[in-house]
CSV table of C-alpha atoms in Angstrom, one decimal:
chain,number,residue,atom,x,y,z
A,613,MET,CA,0.0,0.0,0.0
A,614,ALA,CA,1.5,3.3,-1.1
A,615,ILE,CA,2.0,6.0,1.5
A,616,ALA,CA,1.0,9.5,0.3
A,617,SER,CA,3.9,11.9,0.6
A,618,THR,CA,3.2,15.5,1.8
A,619,ILE,CA,4.7,18.3,-0.3
A,620,LYS,CA,5.6,21.3,1.7
A,621,ARG,CA,5.3,24.6,0.0
A,622,GLY,CA,7.6,27.6,0.5
A,623,LEU,CA,4.9,29.7,2.2
A,624,THR,CA,4.2,27.1,4.8
A,625,ASP,CA,7.5,25.4,5.4
A,626,PRO,CA,10.0,27.6,7.4
A,627,GLY,CA,13.0,25.8,5.8
A,628,LYS,CA,11.8,26.5,2.2
A,629,ALA,CA,10.9,30.0,3.1
A,630,ALA,CA,14.4,30.6,4.4
A,631,GLN,CA,15.9,29.2,1.2
A,632,ILE,CA,13.7,31.6,-0.9
A,633,LEU,CA,14.6,34.6,1.2
A,634,ALA,CA,18.3,33.7,0.9
A,635,ALA,CA,18.1,33.6,-2.9
A,636,ILE,CA,16.6,37.1,-3.2
A,637,PRO,CA,19.2,39.6,-4.1
A,638,ASP,CA,19.8,42.6,-1.8
A,639,HIS,CA,19.4,45.0,-4.6
A,640,GLU,CA,16.3,46.1,-6.7
A,641,LEU,CA,15.1,43.5,-9.2
A,642,ASP,CA,13.5,46.2,-11.3
A,643,SER,CA,14.4,49.9,-11.1
A,644,GLN,CA,11.7,51.0,-13.6
A,645,ARG,CA,9.3,53.4,-12.0
A,646,ARG,CA,7.6,54.7,-15.2
A,647,MET,CA,4.5,53.2,-16.9
A,648,ASN,CA,5.1,52.0,-20.4
A,649,TYR,CA,8.9,52.4,-20.0
A,650,PHE,CA,9.4,50.0,-23.0
A,651,VAL,CA,7.8,52.6,-25.4
A,652,THR,CA,10.2,55.0,-27.1
A,653,PRO,CA,8.4,58.3,-27.2
A,654,ARG,CA,8.4,60.3,-30.5
A,655,TRP,CA,8.1,63.7,-28.7
A,656,LYS,CA,9.6,65.1,-25.5
A,657,ARG,CA,7.4,63.1,-23.3
A,658,LEU,CA,5.4,59.9,-23.7
A,659,SER,CA,2.0,61.0,-25.0
A,660,GLU,CA,-1.4,59.7,-24.1
A,661,TYR,CA,-1.8,58.6,-27.7
A,662,GLU,CA,1.4,56.4,-27.4
A,663,ILE,CA,0.5,55.0,-24.0
A,664,LEU,CA,-3.0,53.9,-25.2
A,665,THR,CA,-2.1,52.8,-28.7
A,666,LEU,CA,1.3,51.0,-28.7
A,667,TYR,CA,1.7,47.3,-27.9
A,668,THR,CA,-2.0,46.5,-27.4
A,669,GLN,CA,-2.0,43.6,-29.9
A,670,PRO,CA,0.2,40.5,-29.6
A,671,ASN,CA,3.7,41.3,-31.0
A,672,PRO,CA,6.2,38.4,-31.1
A,673,ASP,CA,9.8,39.4,-31.6
A,674,TRP,CA,9.9,38.1,-35.2
A,675,ILE,CA,7.7,41.1,-36.1
A,676,ALA,CA,10.3,43.9,-36.1
A,677,GLY,CA,9.9,46.0,-33.0
A,678,GLY,CA,7.8,43.4,-31.2
A,679,LEU,CA,8.5,42.9,-27.5
A,680,ASP,CA,6.9,39.5,-27.0
A,681,TRP,CA,8.2,36.1,-28.2
A,682,GLY,CA,7.0,32.7,-29.4
A,683,ASP,CA,4.3,31.9,-31.9
A,684,TRP,CA,0.5,32.5,-32.3
A,685,THR,CA,-1.8,30.3,-30.2
A,686,GLN,CA,-4.5,30.6,-32.9
A,687,LYS,CA,-4.0,30.5,-36.7
A,688,PHE,CA,-6.1,30.6,-39.8
A,689,HIS,CA,-7.0,27.4,-41.8
A,690,GLY,CA,-3.9,26.2,-43.5
A,691,GLY,CA,-1.6,27.5,-40.8
A,692,ARG,CA,-1.5,31.2,-41.6
A,693,PRO,CA,-0.5,33.1,-38.5
A,694,SER,CA,-2.6,35.9,-37.0
A,695,TRP,CA,-0.1,38.4,-38.4
A,696,GLY,CA,2.9,37.8,-40.5
A,697,ASN,CA,5.8,39.5,-42.4
A,698,GLU,CA,4.5,38.0,-45.6
A,699,SER,CA,1.6,40.4,-45.7
A,700,THR,CA,3.7,43.1,-47.3
A,701,GLU,CA,6.8,43.4,-49.5
A,702,LEU,CA,8.1,46.3,-47.3
A,703,ARG,CA,10.6,45.7,-44.6
A,704,THR,CA,11.7,47.6,-41.5
A,705,THR,CA,13.8,47.4,-38.4
A,706,ASP,CA,10.8,48.6,-36.4
A,707,TRP,CA,7.1,48.4,-37.4
A,708,TYR,CA,6.3,50.4,-34.2
A,709,ARG,CA,8.3,53.5,-35.3
A,710,HIS,CA,5.3,55.2,-36.9
A,711,ARG,CA,3.3,57.9,-35.2
A,712,ASP,CA,0.3,59.9,-36.3
A,713,PRO,CA,1.3,63.6,-36.0
A,714,ALA,CA,-2.3,64.3,-35.0
A,715,ARG,CA,-2.0,61.7,-32.2
A,716,ARG,CA,-5.5,60.4,-32.9
A,717,TRP,CA,-7.0,57.6,-30.8
A,718,HIS,CA,-10.6,56.7,-30.2
A,719,ALA,CA,-11.6,59.3,-27.6
A,720,PRO,CA,-10.3,62.4,-29.3
A,721,TYR,CA,-11.5,61.1,-32.7
A,722,VAL,CA,-15.1,60.7,-31.4
A,723,LYS,CA,-14.9,64.1,-29.7
A,724,ASP,CA,-13.8,65.8,-33.0
A,725,LYS,CA,-16.6,64.1,-34.9
A,726,SER,CA,-19.2,65.1,-32.3
A,727,GLU,CA,-18.0,68.7,-32.6
A,728,GLU,CA,-18.2,68.5,-36.4
A,729,TRP,CA,-21.8,67.2,-36.2
A,730,ARG,CA,-22.8,70.0,-33.8
A,731,TYR,CA,-21.5,72.8,-36.0
A,732,THR,CA,-22.8,71.1,-39.1
A,733,THR,CA,-26.3,71.0,-37.5
A,734,ARG,CA,-26.0,74.7,-36.6
A,735,PHE,CA,-24.9,75.6,-40.2
A,736,LEU,CA,-27.7,73.6,-41.8
A,737,GLU,CA,-30.3,75.1,-39.5
A,738,GLY,CA,-29.1,78.6,-40.4
A,739,TYR,CA,-28.8,77.9,-44.1
A,740,SER,CA,-32.4,76.5,-44.2
A,741,ALA,CA,-33.9,79.4,-42.1
A,742,GLU,CA,-32.4,82.0,-44.5
A,743,GLY,CA,-33.6,80.2,-47.6
A,744,ALA,CA,-30.0,80.3,-48.9
A,745,VAL,CA,-30.8,77.4,-51.2
A,746,ARG,CA,-32.6,79.8,-53.5
A,747,SER,CA,-29.2,81.1,-54.7
A,748,ILE,CA,-28.2,77.8,-56.2
A,749,ASP,CA,-28.6,77.6,-60.0
A,750,PRO,CA,-31.1,74.8,-60.6
A,751,LYS,CA,-28.9,73.5,-63.5
A,752,TRP,CA,-26.1,72.9,-61.1
A,753,ARG,CA,-28.3,71.7,-58.3
A,754,ASP,CA,-30.3,69.1,-60.3
A,755,GLY,CA,-27.7,68.1,-62.9
A,756,ILE,CA,-24.4,68.2,-61.0
A,757,LEU,CA,-25.1,68.0,-57.3
A,758,ASP,CA,-27.7,65.4,-57.6
A,759,GLN,CA,-26.0,63.2,-60.1
A,760,TYR,CA,-22.2,63.8,-60.3
A,761,TRP,CA,-21.5,65.1,-56.8
A,762,GLY,CA,-23.7,62.2,-55.6
A,763,ALA,CA,-21.7,59.7,-57.6
A,764,LEU,CA,-18.4,60.9,-56.0
A,765,LEU,CA,-19.6,59.3,-52.8
A,766,PHE,CA,-18.9,55.9,-54.4
A,767,SER,CA,-15.3,56.9,-55.0
A,768,GLU,CA,-15.0,57.9,-51.3
A,769,TYR,CA,-16.8,54.8,-50.1
A,770,GLY,CA,-14.6,52.6,-52.3
A,771,MET,CA,-11.5,54.1,-50.7
A,772,PHE,CA,-13.0,53.4,-47.3
A,773,ASN,CA,-13.6,49.7,-48.2
A,774,ALA,CA,-10.1,49.3,-49.5
A,775,HIS,CA,-8.9,49.6,-45.9
A,776,SER,CA,-10.9,46.6,-44.8
A,777,SER,CA,-8.0,44.1,-45.0
A,778,VAL,CA,-5.5,46.8,-44.2
A,779,SER,CA,-6.9,47.4,-40.7
A,780,ARG,CA,-6.6,43.6,-40.1
A,781,ASP,CA,-3.2,42.9,-41.6
A,782,THR,CA,-1.0,45.8,-40.4
A,783,LEU,CA,1.9,44.8,-38.2
A,784,SER,CA,1.7,47.4,-35.5
A,785,ASP,CA,-0.9,49.3,-33.5
A,786,THR,CA,0.0,52.8,-34.6
A,787,ILE,CA,-0.2,51.8,-38.3
A,788,ARG,CA,-3.6,50.1,-37.6
A,789,SER,CA,-4.9,53.2,-35.9
A,790,THR,CA,-3.7,55.5,-38.8
A,791,ALA,CA,-5.3,53.2,-41.4
A,792,THR,CA,-8.6,52.9,-39.5
A,793,PHE,CA,-9.0,56.6,-38.9
A,794,ALA,CA,-8.1,57.3,-42.6
A,795,ALA,CA,-10.8,54.8,-43.6
A,796,LEU,CA,-13.4,56.3,-41.2
A,797,ASP,CA,-12.7,59.7,-42.6
A,798,LYS,CA,-13.4,58.4,-46.1
A,799,VAL,CA,-16.7,56.9,-45.2
A,800,ASP,CA,-17.5,60.1,-43.4
A,801,SER,CA,-16.8,62.0,-46.6
A,802,ALA,CA,-19.1,59.7,-48.5
A,803,GLN,CA,-21.8,60.2,-45.8
A,804,MET,CA,-21.5,64.0,-46.0
A,805,ILE,CA,-22.1,64.0,-49.7
A,806,GLN,CA,-25.3,62.0,-49.1
A,807,LEU,CA,-26.1,64.2,-46.1
A,808,GLU,CA,-26.1,67.2,-48.5
A,809,ARG,CA,-28.4,65.4,-50.9
A,810,ASN,CA,-30.7,64.4,-48.1
A,811,PHE,CA,-30.8,68.0,-46.8
A,812,LEU,CA,-31.6,69.3,-50.3
A,813,SER,CA,-34.4,66.8,-50.6
A,814,LYS,CA,-36.0,68.2,-47.5
A,815,ILE,CA,-35.9,71.9,-48.6
A,816,VAL,CA,-36.2,71.6,-52.4
A,817,PRO,CA,-39.4,70.0,-53.6
A,818,GLY,CA,-38.7,67.1,-56.0
A,819,PHE,CA,-35.0,66.8,-55.2
A,820,PRO,CA,-34.3,63.0,-54.9
A,821,GLU,CA,-32.9,61.6,-51.8
A,822,SER,CA,-32.2,58.1,-53.2
A,823,THR,CA,-28.7,57.1,-54.3
A,824,GLU,CA,-30.0,55.2,-57.3
A,825,GLY,CA,-29.4,58.0,-59.7
A,826,PRO,CA,-25.8,58.7,-58.6
A,827,LYS,CA,-25.1,54.9,-58.5
A,828,LYS,CA,-26.1,54.6,-62.1
A,829,ILE,CA,-23.8,57.5,-63.0
A,830,TRP,CA,-20.9,55.8,-61.1
A,831,LEU,CA,-21.5,52.5,-62.8
A,832,THR,CA,-22.3,53.5,-66.4
A,833,ASP,CA,-21.2,57.1,-67.1
A,834,PRO,CA,-17.9,57.5,-69.0
A,835,ILE,CA,-17.0,60.4,-66.8
A,836,TYR,CA,-16.4,58.0,-63.9
A,837,ARG,CA,-15.3,55.0,-65.9
A,838,GLY,CA,-11.6,55.2,-65.1
A,839,ALA,CA,-12.2,56.1,-61.4
A,840,ARG,CA,-14.6,53.2,-61.0
A,841,GLU,CA,-12.2,50.7,-62.5
A,842,THR,CA,-9.3,52.0,-60.4
A,843,VAL,CA,-11.2,52.0,-57.2
A,844,GLU,CA,-12.5,48.5,-57.9
A,845,GLU,CA,-9.0,47.2,-58.5
A,846,PHE,CA,-7.3,48.6,-55.4
A,847,TRP,CA,-10.3,47.6,-53.3
A,848,GLN,CA,-10.3,44.0,-54.4
A,849,GLY,CA,-7.1,43.3,-56.3
A,850,ILE,CA,-4.3,44.0,-53.9
A,851,GLN,CA,-3.1,41.7,-51.1
A,852,ASP,CA,-0.2,43.9,-49.7
A,853,PHE,CA,-1.6,46.2,-47.0
A,854,ASN,CA,1.1,48.8,-47.7
A,855,GLU,CA,0.4,48.8,-51.4
A,856,ILE,CA,-3.3,49.5,-50.7
A,857,LEU,CA,-2.4,52.5,-48.5
A,858,TRP,CA,0.1,53.8,-51.1
A,859,ALA,CA,-2.3,53.3,-54.0
A,860,VAL,CA,-5.1,55.2,-52.2
A,861,HIS,CA,-3.2,57.8,-50.3
A,862,GLY,CA,0.0,58.2,-52.3
A,863,VAL,CA,-1.4,58.2,-55.8
A,864,TYR,CA,-5.2,58.1,-56.4
A,865,ASP,CA,-6.6,60.5,-53.8
A,866,PRO,CA,-3.9,63.2,-54.1
A,867,LEU,CA,-4.6,63.3,-57.9
A,868,PHE,CA,-8.1,62.2,-58.8
A,869,GLY,CA,-9.7,62.9,-55.4
A,870,GLN,CA,-8.1,66.3,-55.0
A,871,PHE,CA,-9.0,67.4,-58.5
A,872,ALA,CA,-12.6,66.3,-58.2
A,873,ARG,CA,-13.2,67.8,-54.8
A,874,ARG,CA,-11.0,70.9,-54.8
A,875,GLU,CA,-10.6,71.9,-58.4
A,876,PHE,CA,-14.0,71.0,-59.9
A,877,PHE,CA,-16.8,71.0,-57.3
A,878,GLY,CA,-15.0,73.5,-55.0
A,879,ARG,CA,-14.3,76.1,-57.7
A,880,LEU,CA,-17.5,75.7,-59.8
A,881,ALA,CA,-19.8,75.9,-56.7
A,882,ALA,CA,-19.2,79.6,-56.3
A,883,HIS,CA,-20.1,80.3,-60.0
A,884,TYR,CA,-23.4,78.6,-59.5
A,885,GLY,CA,-24.3,80.4,-56.2
A,886,ASP,CA,-23.7,77.2,-54.2
A,887,GLY,CA,-22.5,78.0,-50.7
A,888,LEU,CA,-23.6,74.6,-49.4
A,889,THR,CA,-21.2,72.2,-51.1
A,890,PRO,CA,-18.0,74.2,-50.0
A,891,PHE,CA,-19.0,73.8,-46.4
A,892,PHE,CA,-18.8,70.0,-46.7
A,893,LEU,CA,-15.7,70.2,-48.9
A,894,ASN,CA,-13.9,72.1,-46.2
A,895,GLN,CA,-14.4,69.2,-43.8
A,896,THR,CA,-13.2,66.6,-46.4
A,897,GLN,CA,-10.1,68.6,-47.2
A,898,THR,CA,-9.3,68.8,-43.5
A,899,TYR,CA,-9.5,65.0,-43.4
A,900,PHE,CA,-7.2,64.8,-46.4
A,901,GLN,CA,-4.5,67.0,-44.9
A,902,THR,CA,-4.7,65.0,-41.6
A,903,THR,CA,-4.3,61.7,-43.3
A,904,LYS,CA,-1.6,63.1,-45.6
A,905,ALA,CA,0.5,64.0,-42.6
A,906,ALA,CA,0.1,60.5,-41.1
A,907,MET,CA,0.9,58.7,-44.3
A,908,SER,CA,3.9,60.9,-44.8
A,909,ASP,CA,5.2,59.8,-41.4
A,910,LEU,CA,4.6,56.2,-42.3
A,911,PHE,CA,6.0,56.0,-45.8
A,912,PHE,CA,8.7,58.7,-45.8
A,913,TYR,CA,10.0,58.8,-42.2
A,914,SER,CA,9.2,55.4,-40.7
A,915,LEU,CA,9.7,53.1,-43.7
A,916,GLY,CA,11.4,55.2,-46.4
A,917,ASP,CA,14.1,56.3,-44.0
A,918,ASP,CA,14.6,53.0,-42.3
A,919,PRO,CA,18.3,52.6,-41.6
A,920,GLU,CA,18.4,49.1,-43.1
A,921,PHE,CA,15.5,48.8,-45.5
A,922,GLY,CA,14.9,52.3,-46.7
A,923,ASP,CA,16.2,51.9,-50.2
A,924,HIS,CA,14.3,48.6,-50.5
A,925,ASN,CA,11.1,50.2,-49.5
A,926,ARG,CA,11.5,53.2,-51.8
A,927,THR,CA,12.1,50.8,-54.7
A,928,TRP,CA,8.7,49.3,-54.0
A,929,TYR,CA,7.1,52.8,-53.7
A,930,ARG,CA,8.3,53.6,-57.2
A,931,ALA,CA,7.1,50.3,-58.6
A,932,TRP,CA,3.6,50.8,-57.1
A,933,THR,CA,3.5,54.4,-58.3
A,934,ASN,CA,4.4,53.3,-61.8
A,935,LYS,CA,1.5,50.8,-61.6
A,936,TRP,CA,-1.2,53.2,-60.2
A,937,LEU,CA,-0.2,56.5,-61.8
A,938,GLN,CA,-1.3,55.6,-65.3
A,939,LYS,CA,-4.6,54.2,-64.1
A,940,THR,CA,-5.2,57.4,-62.0
A,941,ALA,CA,-4.2,59.6,-64.9
A,942,GLU,CA,-6.8,57.9,-67.1
A,943,ALA,CA,-9.4,58.3,-64.4
A,944,LEU,CA,-8.7,62.0,-64.3
A,945,HIS,CA,-8.7,62.3,-68.1
A,946,ASP,CA,-12.2,60.7,-68.1
A,947,PHE,CA,-13.4,62.9,-65.4
A,948,LEU,CA,-12.6,66.1,-67.4
A,949,GLY,CA,-15.6,65.2,-69.5
A,950,ILE,CA,-17.7,66.7,-66.8
A,951,TYR,CA,-16.8,70.2,-68.0
A,952,ALA,CA,-19.0,69.7,-71.0
A,953,LYS,CA,-22.0,69.7,-68.6
A,954,VAL,CA,-21.2,73.1,-67.1
A,955,ASP,CA,-20.9,76.7,-68.3
A,956,LYS,CA,-17.7,77.7,-70.0
A,957,VAL,CA,-16.5,80.5,-67.6
A,958,THR,CA,-13.3,82.3,-68.4
A,959,GLY,CA,-10.7,81.5,-65.8
A,960,VAL,CA,-12.8,78.9,-64.2
A,961,SER,CA,-14.0,76.2,-66.7
A,962,ASP,CA,-12.5,77.2,-70.0
A,963,ALA,CA,-9.6,75.2,-71.6
A,964,PRO,CA,-6.8,77.2,-70.0
A,965,ALA,CA,-8.4,77.1,-66.6
A,966,ILE,CA,-8.9,73.3,-66.8
A,967,LYS,CA,-5.3,72.8,-67.8
A,968,ALA,CA,-4.2,75.1,-65.0
A,969,ALA,CA,-6.3,73.2,-62.5
A,970,VAL,CA,-4.8,69.8,-63.6
A,971,ALA,CA,-1.3,71.4,-63.4
A,972,ARG,CA,-1.9,72.5,-59.8
A,973,VAL,CA,-2.9,69.0,-58.7
A,974,VAL,CA,-0.1,67.3,-60.6
A,975,ASN,CA,2.6,69.7,-59.4
A,976,ASP,CA,1.4,69.3,-55.9
A,977,TRP,CA,1.6,65.5,-56.2
A,978,VAL,CA,5.1,65.7,-57.7
A,979,GLU,CA,6.3,67.9,-54.8
A,980,ASP,CA,4.6,66.0,-52.0
A,981,TYR,CA,5.0,62.4,-53.2
A,982,ALA,CA,7.1,61.8,-56.4
A,983,LYS,CA,10.1,63.8,-55.4
A,984,LYS,CA,10.2,62.2,-51.9
A,985,ILE,CA,10.6,58.7,-53.4
A,986,ASP,CA,12.8,59.7,-56.3
A,987,PHE,CA,10.1,58.8,-58.8
A,988,LYS,CA,11.0,60.3,-62.2
A,989,VAL,CA,8.0,61.8,-63.9
A,990,ASP,CA,7.7,64.5,-66.6
A,991,ALA,CA,5.0,66.6,-65.0
A,992,ASP,CA,4.3,68.6,-68.3
A,993,LYS,CA,4.0,65.3,-70.2
A,994,LEU,CA,1.6,63.9,-67.6
A,995,ILE,CA,-0.5,67.1,-67.6
A,996,ALA,CA,-0.6,67.0,-71.4
A,997,SER,CA,-1.7,63.4,-71.4
A,998,ILE,CA,-4.5,64.0,-68.9
A,999,THR,CA,-5.8,67.1,-70.8
A,1000,ARG,CA,-5.3,65.8,-74.3
A,1001,ASP,CA,-8.9,66.2,-75.3
A,1002,VAL,CA,-9.4,69.6,-73.7
A,1003,LYS,CA,-10.1,72.2,-76.4
């Protein structure tokens, strides 16, 4: 008959307790007295944004910059890990180097959106009370705002959806936050276009609220053919999360998006007495500039200037730019057909003005993107190609 042995634990056995106490060093085991000491701050002090964003997802050490170790406890069918370096062609010594200059995380983002909604409500109440809609030319209101401005929401919505896999596949928390907020800004832009149409439907008898008309324009009108094909391709045809971000924010939106929003709808609105559309455009342009700063930090500072892989990454930027620039240029060329539907106004919508508007957008893109990755492009030739049918 076996006799059960009694195991004495350190907390109850004086002898074991003495051994444990003897093994404890007489100096501090950990001298850290600062929360999140393992995070390298970008600015003078560790920010709330960094404390609440960094190292919240699992980060094994084989993801550059990760502080954990080992493998994933759960995997996709076929053995794909939860996150992996194979999700992008880009490389870095530290995926956690990126910071959003706006330091956006959930609480301040929600606060900003709440403030925007409040002043939007006040603006629309005042606009309606004054009857300011009477100043809008019906030709512009019914032909352009209803149909072609309405169709632009599908471009913005497509850019939003392109971030679906990005927000899942990114390899660090700060990149995920930047991509997610950039996506939410895009869906917000789409919603504001529809909000304007919804508002007009309430104060203009017969103005349609439905998106069916704009959807038909987006799907069938030659003016949006190139944009639709480009959006569909980077939404559904790219696996690399960094290529998606670069295609959207490094090529398509700074060229096609900026021209459509700023140079066409923004400039023509004033000619047609439209003070409503610029109000919403001002918000979308703020979103654009905020995202532009964040993407610049990601692609130029964090990845493009990586001490070991910077040249490798910039080579990929140039390859992606070469791929998406021609598609975007054709989308912009197609969109210029919209000028046939508006008045020819000297200095605004005549041939010289159209070419000047295209030049502004292209030259901005060359300075802000192409030059920073050493992408060789003949701006004059690109402008001439886009405006080849402008007479």
